[in-house]
Amino acid sequence: MKNGPNIASLASLLGDPARANILAALLGGKALTAGECAAEAGISAPAASGHLAKLLNAGLLVVLVQGRHRYYNLAGPDVAAALETLMGLAVRVGLRRTRPGPREAAMRKARFCYDHLAGEVATQVFAQLVTNGHLVASPQGYRLSPLGRARFHAEKIDIEALESKSRTLCRACLDWSERQPHLAGSLGAAIAQVAIERGWCRREAGSRAVHFSGGGERALLAMAGPEPVGAPETGGAASNSSTHDPRRA
């Protein structure tokens, strides 16, 4: 390209399998040491150091130094979103790994994409938020409607605090496995945090895959519903107070 951003240089960085594996591992949102990055990429520690230096110089990674240890992470949610979009494009054009890992089914079901949830369940949550009028499409993307604001206040999510941050509140992130959007941005991260804290799901050790508790998936989907769980029913008998609330599962 004669003018504009040098995407060819960026593409060459991402085109190396070892660097691509390192970046994919960091999509989980957890900072890794150089040794852990080497293990994820299947390369030696010296080789990993060279790749990490290139990714740092390109601004794709940041490093946090704590004592004698150096921890690497993605430079921000924009890098994570770009990687997730590239993964979706690779799937669409048929560029898949020839030997899928054993976690592929679990990853498709639910996983972390940086600091928010992705996969089948996450795209269902996004679709319900739109269907129920909590998210509204706009020329700039998606915004939280007054109905959605009230909905998340009922879930004890402080929308005003999220809006005070420099990060975008709501952003549609194309899901590489479902080819549909899931919710990113500070609200997407807050929903993921709530799901973990309330015990609806847990992260698989050493993986981005997420596993739901008995009623966890239903509870997460209910968060995107039209009314908070436990809201008074209309046009029928009063609800039984002893009914099991899946959101406490």
PDB file of C-alpha atoms in Angstrom:
ATOM      1  CA  MET A   1       0.000   0.000   0.000  1.00  0.00           C
ATOM      2  CA  LYS A   2       1.374   3.397  -1.012  1.00  0.00           C
ATOM      3  CA  ASN A   3      -0.697   5.348   1.489  1.00  0.00           C
ATOM      4  CA  GLY A   4      -2.518   4.634   4.724  1.00  0.00           C
ATOM      5  CA  PRO A   5      -1.779   2.178   7.526  1.00  0.00           C
ATOM      6  CA  ASN A   6       0.804  -0.500   6.824  1.00  0.00           C
ATOM      7  CA  ILE A   7      -1.444  -3.529   7.172  1.00  0.00           C
ATOM      8  CA  ALA A   8       1.081  -5.704   5.331  1.00  0.00           C
ATOM      9  CA  SER A   9       3.579  -5.281   8.158  1.00  0.00           C
ATOM     10  CA  LEU A  10       0.932  -6.143  10.740  1.00  0.00           C
ATOM     11  CA  ALA A  11      -0.188  -9.142   8.699  1.00  0.00           C
ATOM     12  CA  SER A  12       3.375 -10.460   8.571  1.00  0.00           C
ATOM     13  CA  LEU A  13       3.529 -10.338  12.368  1.00  0.00           C
ATOM     14  CA  LEU A  14       0.285 -12.261  12.703  1.00  0.00           C
ATOM     15  CA  GLY A  15       1.213 -14.670   9.917  1.00  0.00           C
ATOM     16  CA  ASP A  16       3.840 -16.485  11.951  1.00  0.00           C
ATOM     17  CA  PRO A  17       2.264 -19.604  13.544  1.00  0.00           C
ATOM     18  CA  ALA A  18       4.182 -19.222  16.806  1.00  0.00           C
ATOM     19  CA  ARG A  19       3.158 -15.589  17.245  1.00  0.00           C
ATOM     20  CA  ALA A  20      -0.417 -16.426  16.265  1.00  0.00           C
ATOM     21  CA  ASN A  21      -0.518 -19.145  18.936  1.00  0.00           C
ATOM     22  CA  ILE A  22       0.846 -16.751  21.554  1.00  0.00           C
ATOM     23  CA  LEU A  23      -1.785 -14.148  20.700  1.00  0.00           C
ATOM     24  CA  ALA A  24      -4.547 -16.762  20.714  1.00  0.00           C
ATOM     25  CA  ALA A  25      -3.457 -17.937  24.170  1.00  0.00           C
ATOM     26  CA  LEU A  26      -3.557 -14.360  25.458  1.00  0.00           C
ATOM     27  CA  LEU A  27      -7.115 -13.954  24.190  1.00  0.00           C
ATOM     28  CA  GLY A  28      -8.167 -15.564  27.450  1.00  0.00           C
ATOM     29  CA  GLY A  29      -7.373 -12.293  29.226  1.00  0.00           C
ATOM     30  CA  LYS A  30      -4.846 -13.910  31.570  1.00  0.00           C
ATOM     31  CA  ALA A  31      -1.298 -12.549  31.552  1.00  0.00           C
ATOM     32  CA  LEU A  32       1.364 -15.163  30.799  1.00  0.00           C
ATOM     33  CA  THR A  33       5.084 -15.410  31.411  1.00  0.00           C
ATOM     34  CA  ALA A  34       7.516 -15.933  28.547  1.00  0.00           C
ATOM     35  CA  GLY A  35       7.811 -19.587  29.541  1.00  0.00           C
ATOM     36  CA  GLU A  36       4.050 -20.039  29.454  1.00  0.00           C
ATOM     37  CA  CYS A  37       3.882 -18.328  26.061  1.00  0.00           C
ATOM     38  CA  ALA A  38       6.590 -20.686  24.806  1.00  0.00           C
ATOM     39  CA  ALA A  39       4.597 -23.694  25.992  1.00  0.00           C
ATOM     40  CA  GLU A  40       1.431 -22.411  24.307  1.00  0.00           C
ATOM     41  CA  ALA A  41       3.288 -21.886  21.034  1.00  0.00           C
ATOM     42  CA  GLY A  42       5.243 -25.140  21.249  1.00  0.00           C
ATOM     43  CA  ILE A  43       8.600 -23.403  20.884  1.00  0.00           C
ATOM     44  CA  SER A  44      11.726 -22.896  22.972  1.00  0.00           C
ATOM     45  CA  ALA A  45      12.012 -20.121  25.541  1.00  0.00           C
ATOM     46  CA  PRO A  46      14.663 -18.181  23.526  1.00  0.00           C
ATOM     47  CA  ALA A  47      12.470 -18.344  20.423  1.00  0.00           C
ATOM     48  CA  ALA A  48       9.461 -17.128  22.409  1.00  0.00           C
ATOM     49  CA  SER A  49      11.460 -14.167  23.725  1.00  0.00           C
ATOM     50  CA  GLY A  50      12.200 -13.085  20.174  1.00  0.00           C
ATOM     51  CA  HIS A  51       8.572 -13.336  19.130  1.00  0.00           C
ATOM     52  CA  LEU A  52       7.383 -11.502  22.246  1.00  0.00           C
ATOM     53  CA  ALA A  53       9.830  -8.670  21.554  1.00  0.00           C
ATOM     54  CA  LYS A  54       8.405  -8.231  18.045  1.00  0.00           C
ATOM     55  CA  LEU A  55       4.826  -8.216  19.332  1.00  0.00           C
ATOM     56  CA  LEU A  56       5.750  -5.692  22.024  1.00  0.00           C
ATOM     57  CA  ASN A  57       7.472  -3.403  19.528  1.00  0.00           C
ATOM     58  CA  ALA A  58       4.391  -3.544  17.307  1.00  0.00           C
ATOM     59  CA  GLY A  59       2.168  -2.436  20.184  1.00  0.00           C
ATOM     60  CA  LEU A  60       0.136  -5.639  20.207  1.00  0.00           C
ATOM     61  CA  LEU A  61       1.305  -6.660  23.690  1.00  0.00           C
ATOM     62  CA  VAL A  62       2.093  -4.988  26.980  1.00  0.00           C
ATOM     63  CA  VAL A  63       4.340  -6.313  29.713  1.00  0.00           C
ATOM     64  CA  LEU A  64       3.893  -6.035  33.477  1.00  0.00           C
ATOM     65  CA  VAL A  65       7.002  -6.434  35.616  1.00  0.00           C
ATOM     66  CA  GLN A  66       6.534  -7.789  39.134  1.00  0.00           C
ATOM     67  CA  GLY A  67       9.792  -8.467  40.886  1.00  0.00           C
ATOM     68  CA  ARG A  68      11.807 -10.852  38.746  1.00  0.00           C
ATOM     69  CA  HIS A  69       8.802 -11.859  36.681  1.00  0.00           C
ATOM     70  CA  ARG A  70       7.518 -10.367  33.440  1.00  0.00           C
ATOM     71  CA  TYR A  71       3.901 -10.988  32.472  1.00  0.00           C
ATOM     72  CA  TYR A  72       2.647 -10.460  28.929  1.00  0.00           C
ATOM     73  CA  ASN A  73      -0.884  -9.562  27.891  1.00  0.00           C
ATOM     74  CA  LEU A  74      -2.741  -8.133  24.913  1.00  0.00           C
ATOM     75  CA  ALA A  75      -2.411  -4.369  24.623  1.00  0.00           C
ATOM     76  CA  GLY A  76      -6.158  -3.871  24.910  1.00  0.00           C
ATOM     77  CA  PRO A  77      -9.649  -4.956  23.907  1.00  0.00           C
ATOM     78  CA  ASP A  78      -9.166  -3.560  20.391  1.00  0.00           C
ATOM     79  CA  VAL A  79      -6.388  -6.084  19.788  1.00  0.00           C
ATOM     80  CA  ALA A  80      -8.606  -8.876  21.131  1.00  0.00           C
ATOM     81  CA  ALA A  81     -11.472  -7.785  18.871  1.00  0.00           C
ATOM     82  CA  ALA A  82      -9.198  -7.759  15.817  1.00  0.00           C
ATOM     83  CA  LEU A  83      -7.958 -11.275  16.587  1.00  0.00           C
ATOM     84  CA  GLU A  84     -11.486 -12.601  17.118  1.00  0.00           C
ATOM     85  CA  THR A  85     -12.568 -11.056  13.803  1.00  0.00           C
ATOM     86  CA  LEU A  86      -9.620 -12.650  11.995  1.00  0.00           C
ATOM     87  CA  MET A  87     -10.532 -16.013  13.505  1.00  0.00           C
ATOM     88  CA  GLY A  88     -14.066 -15.611  12.203  1.00  0.00           C
ATOM     89  CA  LEU A  89     -12.757 -14.759   8.744  1.00  0.00           C
ATOM     90  CA  ALA A  90     -10.452 -17.790   8.784  1.00  0.00           C
ATOM     91  CA  VAL A  91     -13.384 -20.065   9.596  1.00  0.00           C
ATOM     92  CA  ARG A  92     -15.543 -18.481   6.894  1.00  0.00           C
ATOM     93  CA  VAL A  93     -12.963 -19.022   4.130  1.00  0.00           C
ATOM     94  CA  GLY A  94     -12.184 -22.551   5.298  1.00  0.00           C
ATOM     95  CA  LEU A  95      -8.800 -21.979   6.915  1.00  0.00           C
ATOM     96  CA  ARG A  96      -9.037 -24.276   9.898  1.00  0.00           C
ATOM     97  CA  ARG A  97      -6.530 -26.263  11.865  1.00  0.00           C
ATOM     98  CA  THR A  98      -6.209 -29.764  10.477  1.00  0.00           C
ATOM     99  CA  ARG A  99      -6.062 -31.291  13.969  1.00  0.00           C
ATOM    100  CA  PRO A 100      -8.629 -29.610  16.232  1.00  0.00           C
ATOM    101  CA  GLY A 101      -7.838 -29.779  19.914  1.00  0.00           C
ATOM    102  CA  PRO A 102      -9.972 -31.776  22.363  1.00  0.00           C
ATOM    103  CA  ARG A 103     -11.407 -28.587  23.812  1.00  0.00           C
ATOM    104  CA  GLU A 104     -12.956 -27.417  20.530  1.00  0.00           C
ATOM    105  CA  ALA A 105     -16.534 -28.404  21.431  1.00  0.00           C
ATOM    106  CA  ALA A 106     -16.240 -26.694  24.813  1.00  0.00           C
ATOM    107  CA  MET A 107     -14.679 -23.609  23.201  1.00  0.00           C
ATOM    108  CA  ARG A 108     -17.553 -23.336  20.762  1.00  0.00           C
ATOM    109  CA  LYS A 109     -20.069 -23.584  23.589  1.00  0.00           C
ATOM    110  CA  ALA A 110     -18.559 -20.869  25.766  1.00  0.00           C
ATOM    111  CA  ARG A 111     -15.147 -19.308  26.188  1.00  0.00           C
ATOM    112  CA  PHE A 112     -13.447 -16.114  27.210  1.00  0.00           C
ATOM    113  CA  CYS A 113     -12.584 -13.598  24.511  1.00  0.00           C
ATOM    114  CA  TYR A 114     -10.154 -11.368  26.408  1.00  0.00           C
ATOM    115  CA  ASP A 115     -12.387 -10.265  29.327  1.00  0.00           C
ATOM    116  CA  HIS A 116     -15.865 -11.061  27.992  1.00  0.00           C
ATOM    117  CA  LEU A 117     -17.766 -14.211  27.097  1.00  0.00           C
ATOM    118  CA  ALA A 118     -17.866 -15.637  23.577  1.00  0.00           C
ATOM    119  CA  GLY A 119     -19.264 -18.741  21.916  1.00  0.00           C
ATOM    120  CA  GLU A 120     -22.742 -20.151  21.383  1.00  0.00           C
ATOM    121  CA  VAL A 121     -24.198 -19.035  24.709  1.00  0.00           C
ATOM    122  CA  ALA A 122     -22.744 -15.526  24.434  1.00  0.00           C
ATOM    123  CA  THR A 123     -24.237 -15.000  20.968  1.00  0.00           C
ATOM    124  CA  GLN A 124     -27.609 -16.139  22.332  1.00  0.00           C
ATOM    125  CA  VAL A 125     -27.312 -13.560  25.112  1.00  0.00           C
ATOM    126  CA  PHE A 126     -26.543 -10.839  22.556  1.00  0.00           C
ATOM    127  CA  ALA A 127     -29.493 -11.850  20.371  1.00  0.00           C
ATOM    128  CA  GLN A 128     -31.860 -11.774  23.354  1.00  0.00           C
ATOM    129  CA  LEU A 129     -30.594  -8.352  24.437  1.00  0.00           C
ATOM    130  CA  VAL A 130     -31.448  -7.030  20.978  1.00  0.00           C
ATOM    131  CA  THR A 131     -34.784  -8.872  20.728  1.00  0.00           C
ATOM    132  CA  ASN A 132     -35.910  -7.620  24.137  1.00  0.00           C
ATOM    133  CA  GLY A 133     -34.964  -4.036  23.332  1.00  0.00           C
ATOM    134  CA  HIS A 134     -32.065  -3.736  25.776  1.00  0.00           C
ATOM    135  CA  LEU A 135     -29.561  -3.106  22.979  1.00  0.00           C
ATOM    136  CA  VAL A 136     -30.476  -0.817  20.093  1.00  0.00           C
ATOM    137  CA  ALA A 137     -28.575  -0.526  16.822  1.00  0.00           C
ATOM    138  CA  SER A 138     -27.234   2.925  15.973  1.00  0.00           C
ATOM    139  CA  PRO A 139     -24.941   4.369  13.280  1.00  0.00           C
ATOM    140  CA  GLN A 140     -22.075   4.086  15.779  1.00  0.00           C
ATOM    141  CA  GLY A 141     -22.845   0.466  16.650  1.00  0.00           C
ATOM    142  CA  TYR A 142     -25.047  -0.600  19.552  1.00  0.00           C
ATOM    143  CA  ARG A 143     -26.195   1.456  22.517  1.00  0.00           C
ATOM    144  CA  LEU A 144     -27.929   0.543  25.759  1.00  0.00           C
ATOM    145  CA  SER A 145     -31.595   1.581  25.737  1.00  0.00           C
ATOM    146  CA  PRO A 146     -33.389   3.042  28.796  1.00  0.00           C
ATOM    147  CA  LEU A 147     -35.053  -0.360  29.163  1.00  0.00           C
ATOM    148  CA  GLY A 148     -31.660  -2.043  29.086  1.00  0.00           C
ATOM    149  CA  ARG A 149     -30.252   0.431  31.577  1.00  0.00           C
ATOM    150  CA  ALA A 150     -33.055  -0.396  34.009  1.00  0.00           C
ATOM    151  CA  ARG A 151     -32.578  -4.107  33.332  1.00  0.00           C
ATOM    152  CA  PHE A 152     -28.919  -4.078  34.305  1.00  0.00           C
ATOM    153  CA  HIS A 153     -29.511  -1.804  37.280  1.00  0.00           C
ATOM    154  CA  ALA A 154     -31.837  -4.555  38.506  1.00  0.00           C
ATOM    155  CA  GLU A 155     -28.863  -6.901  38.186  1.00  0.00           C
ATOM    156  CA  LYS A 156     -26.755  -4.581  40.381  1.00  0.00           C
ATOM    157  CA  ILE A 157     -24.494  -3.631  37.468  1.00  0.00           C
ATOM    158  CA  ASP A 158     -23.424   0.009  37.834  1.00  0.00           C
ATOM    159  CA  ILE A 159     -23.892   1.367  34.320  1.00  0.00           C
ATOM    160  CA  GLU A 160     -22.850   4.899  35.304  1.00  0.00           C
ATOM    161  CA  ALA A 161     -19.536   3.603  36.639  1.00  0.00           C
ATOM    162  CA  LEU A 162     -18.945   1.687  33.409  1.00  0.00           C
ATOM    163  CA  GLU A 163     -19.759   4.787  31.346  1.00  0.00           C
ATOM    164  CA  SER A 164     -17.226   6.822  33.313  1.00  0.00           C
ATOM    165  CA  LYS A 165     -14.443   4.667  31.891  1.00  0.00           C
ATOM    166  CA  SER A 166     -12.719   5.484  28.625  1.00  0.00           C
ATOM    167  CA  ARG A 167     -13.761   2.135  27.190  1.00  0.00           C
ATOM    168  CA  THR A 168     -16.838   1.720  24.979  1.00  0.00           C
ATOM    169  CA  LEU A 169     -19.850   0.497  26.968  1.00  0.00           C
ATOM    170  CA  CYS A 170     -21.377  -1.809  24.329  1.00  0.00           C
ATOM    171  CA  ARG A 171     -19.641  -3.225  21.299  1.00  0.00           C
ATOM    172  CA  ALA A 172     -20.622  -6.067  18.988  1.00  0.00           C
ATOM    173  CA  CYS A 173     -17.710  -8.491  18.592  1.00  0.00           C
ATOM    174  CA  LEU A 174     -17.998 -10.986  15.729  1.00  0.00           C
ATOM    175  CA  ASP A 175     -17.781 -14.503  17.160  1.00  0.00           C
ATOM    176  CA  TRP A 176     -15.382 -16.686  15.161  1.00  0.00           C
ATOM    177  CA  SER A 177     -17.206 -19.955  15.863  1.00  0.00           C
ATOM    178  CA  GLU A 178     -20.817 -18.764  15.582  1.00  0.00           C
ATOM    179  CA  ARG A 179     -20.307 -16.034  12.954  1.00  0.00           C
ATOM    180  CA  GLN A 180     -22.717 -13.886  14.915  1.00  0.00           C
ATOM    181  CA  PRO A 181     -21.960 -11.070  17.364  1.00  0.00           C
ATOM    182  CA  HIS A 182     -21.440 -11.397  21.076  1.00  0.00           C
ATOM    183  CA  LEU A 183     -21.255  -8.483  23.507  1.00  0.00           C
ATOM    184  CA  ALA A 184     -17.885  -6.883  24.171  1.00  0.00           C
ATOM    185  CA  GLY A 185     -17.053  -3.535  25.759  1.00  0.00           C
ATOM    186  CA  SER A 186     -17.167  -2.682  29.445  1.00  0.00           C
ATOM    187  CA  LEU A 187     -20.709  -4.064  29.780  1.00  0.00           C
ATOM    188  CA  GLY A 188     -19.693  -7.378  28.217  1.00  0.00           C
ATOM    189  CA  ALA A 189     -16.810  -7.602  30.688  1.00  0.00           C
ATOM    190  CA  ALA A 190     -19.126  -6.769  33.605  1.00  0.00           C
ATOM    191  CA  ILE A 191     -21.587  -9.494  32.599  1.00  0.00           C
ATOM    192  CA  ALA A 192     -18.767 -12.054  32.457  1.00  0.00           C
ATOM    193  CA  GLN A 193     -17.545 -10.974  35.886  1.00  0.00           C
ATOM    194  CA  VAL A 194     -21.042 -11.281  37.352  1.00  0.00           C
ATOM    195  CA  ALA A 195     -21.458 -14.766  35.854  1.00  0.00           C
ATOM    196  CA  ILE A 196     -18.219 -15.923  37.477  1.00  0.00           C
ATOM    197  CA  GLU A 197     -18.879 -14.251  40.832  1.00  0.00           C
ATOM    198  CA  ARG A 198     -22.394 -15.695  41.105  1.00  0.00           C
ATOM    199  CA  GLY A 199     -21.152 -19.174  40.320  1.00  0.00           C
ATOM    200  CA  TRP A 200     -23.052 -19.527  37.066  1.00  0.00           C
ATOM    201  CA  CYS A 201     -19.922 -20.643  35.260  1.00  0.00           C
ATOM    202  CA  ARG A 202     -16.260 -21.377  35.795  1.00  0.00           C
ATOM    203  CA  ARG A 203     -13.243 -21.221  33.599  1.00  0.00           C
ATOM    204  CA  GLU A 204     -11.478 -24.455  32.664  1.00  0.00           C
ATOM    205  CA  ALA A 205      -7.949 -24.552  34.055  1.00  0.00           C
ATOM    206  CA  GLY A 206      -5.358 -23.770  31.412  1.00  0.00           C
ATOM    207  CA  SER A 207      -7.957 -22.928  28.778  1.00  0.00           C
ATOM    208  CA  ARG A 208     -10.295 -20.196  27.586  1.00  0.00           C
ATOM    209  CA  ALA A 209     -13.185 -22.672  27.716  1.00  0.00           C
ATOM    210  CA  VAL A 210     -16.019 -21.935  30.154  1.00  0.00           C
ATOM    211  CA  HIS A 211     -18.267 -24.529  31.817  1.00  0.00           C
ATOM    212  CA  PHE A 212     -21.694 -23.702  33.277  1.00  0.00           C
ATOM    213  CA  SER A 213     -23.171 -24.906  36.547  1.00  0.00           C
ATOM    214  CA  GLY A 214     -26.481 -26.768  36.593  1.00  0.00           C
ATOM    215  CA  GLY A 215     -28.622 -23.656  36.197  1.00  0.00           C
ATOM    216  CA  GLY A 216     -25.889 -21.242  35.207  1.00  0.00           C
ATOM    217  CA  GLU A 217     -26.561 -21.118  31.494  1.00  0.00           C
ATOM    218  CA  ARG A 218     -30.259 -20.521  32.107  1.00  0.00           C
ATOM    219  CA  ALA A 219     -29.422 -17.792  34.619  1.00  0.00           C
ATOM    220  CA  LEU A 220     -27.126 -15.991  32.191  1.00  0.00           C
ATOM    221  CA  LEU A 221     -29.730 -16.100  29.427  1.00  0.00           C
ATOM    222  CA  ALA A 222     -32.348 -14.846  31.894  1.00  0.00           C
ATOM    223  CA  MET A 223     -30.194 -11.763  32.470  1.00  0.00           C
ATOM    224  CA  ALA A 224     -30.928 -10.813  28.866  1.00  0.00           C
ATOM    225  CA  GLY A 225     -34.648 -11.431  29.358  1.00  0.00           C
ATOM    226  CA  PRO A 226     -37.430  -8.845  29.474  1.00  0.00           C
ATOM    227  CA  GLU A 227     -37.809  -8.896  33.269  1.00  0.00           C
ATOM    228  CA  PRO A 228     -35.576  -9.651  36.245  1.00  0.00           C
ATOM    229  CA  VAL A 229     -35.924 -13.162  37.610  1.00  0.00           C
ATOM    230  CA  GLY A 230     -38.434 -13.114  40.445  1.00  0.00           C
ATOM    231  CA  ALA A 231     -40.467 -10.213  39.023  1.00  0.00           C
ATOM    232  CA  PRO A 232     -44.194 -10.479  39.791  1.00  0.00           C
ATOM    233  CA  GLU A 233     -46.148 -12.489  37.251  1.00  0.00           C
ATOM    234  CA  THR A 234     -49.098 -10.879  35.516  1.00  0.00           C
ATOM    235  CA  GLY A 235     -52.369 -12.492  34.525  1.00  0.00           C
ATOM    236  CA  GLY A 236     -51.893 -15.576  36.684  1.00  0.00           C
ATOM    237  CA  ALA A 237     -51.522 -16.950  40.156  1.00  0.00           C
ATOM    238  CA  ALA A 238     -48.855 -15.636  42.459  1.00  0.00           C
ATOM    239  CA  SER A 239     -45.542 -17.369  42.070  1.00  0.00           C
ATOM    240  CA  ASN A 240     -44.467 -19.930  44.639  1.00  0.00           C
ATOM    241  CA  SER A 241     -41.757 -18.400  46.805  1.00  0.00           C
ATOM    242  CA  SER A 242     -40.133 -21.794  47.204  1.00  0.00           C
ATOM    243  CA  THR A 243     -39.478 -22.119  43.451  1.00  0.00           C
ATOM    244  CA  HIS A 244     -35.813 -22.747  42.742  1.00  0.00           C
ATOM    245  CA  ASP A 245     -34.046 -19.676  41.344  1.00  0.00           C
ATOM    246  CA  PRO A 246     -31.531 -20.861  38.746  1.00  0.00           C
ATOM    247  CA  ARG A 247     -29.554 -17.674  39.146  1.00  0.00           C
ATOM    248  CA  ARG A 248     -28.394 -18.834  42.532  1.00  0.00           C
ATOM    249  CA  ALA A 249     -27.231 -22.152  41.052  1.00  0.00           C
TER     250      ALA A 249
END
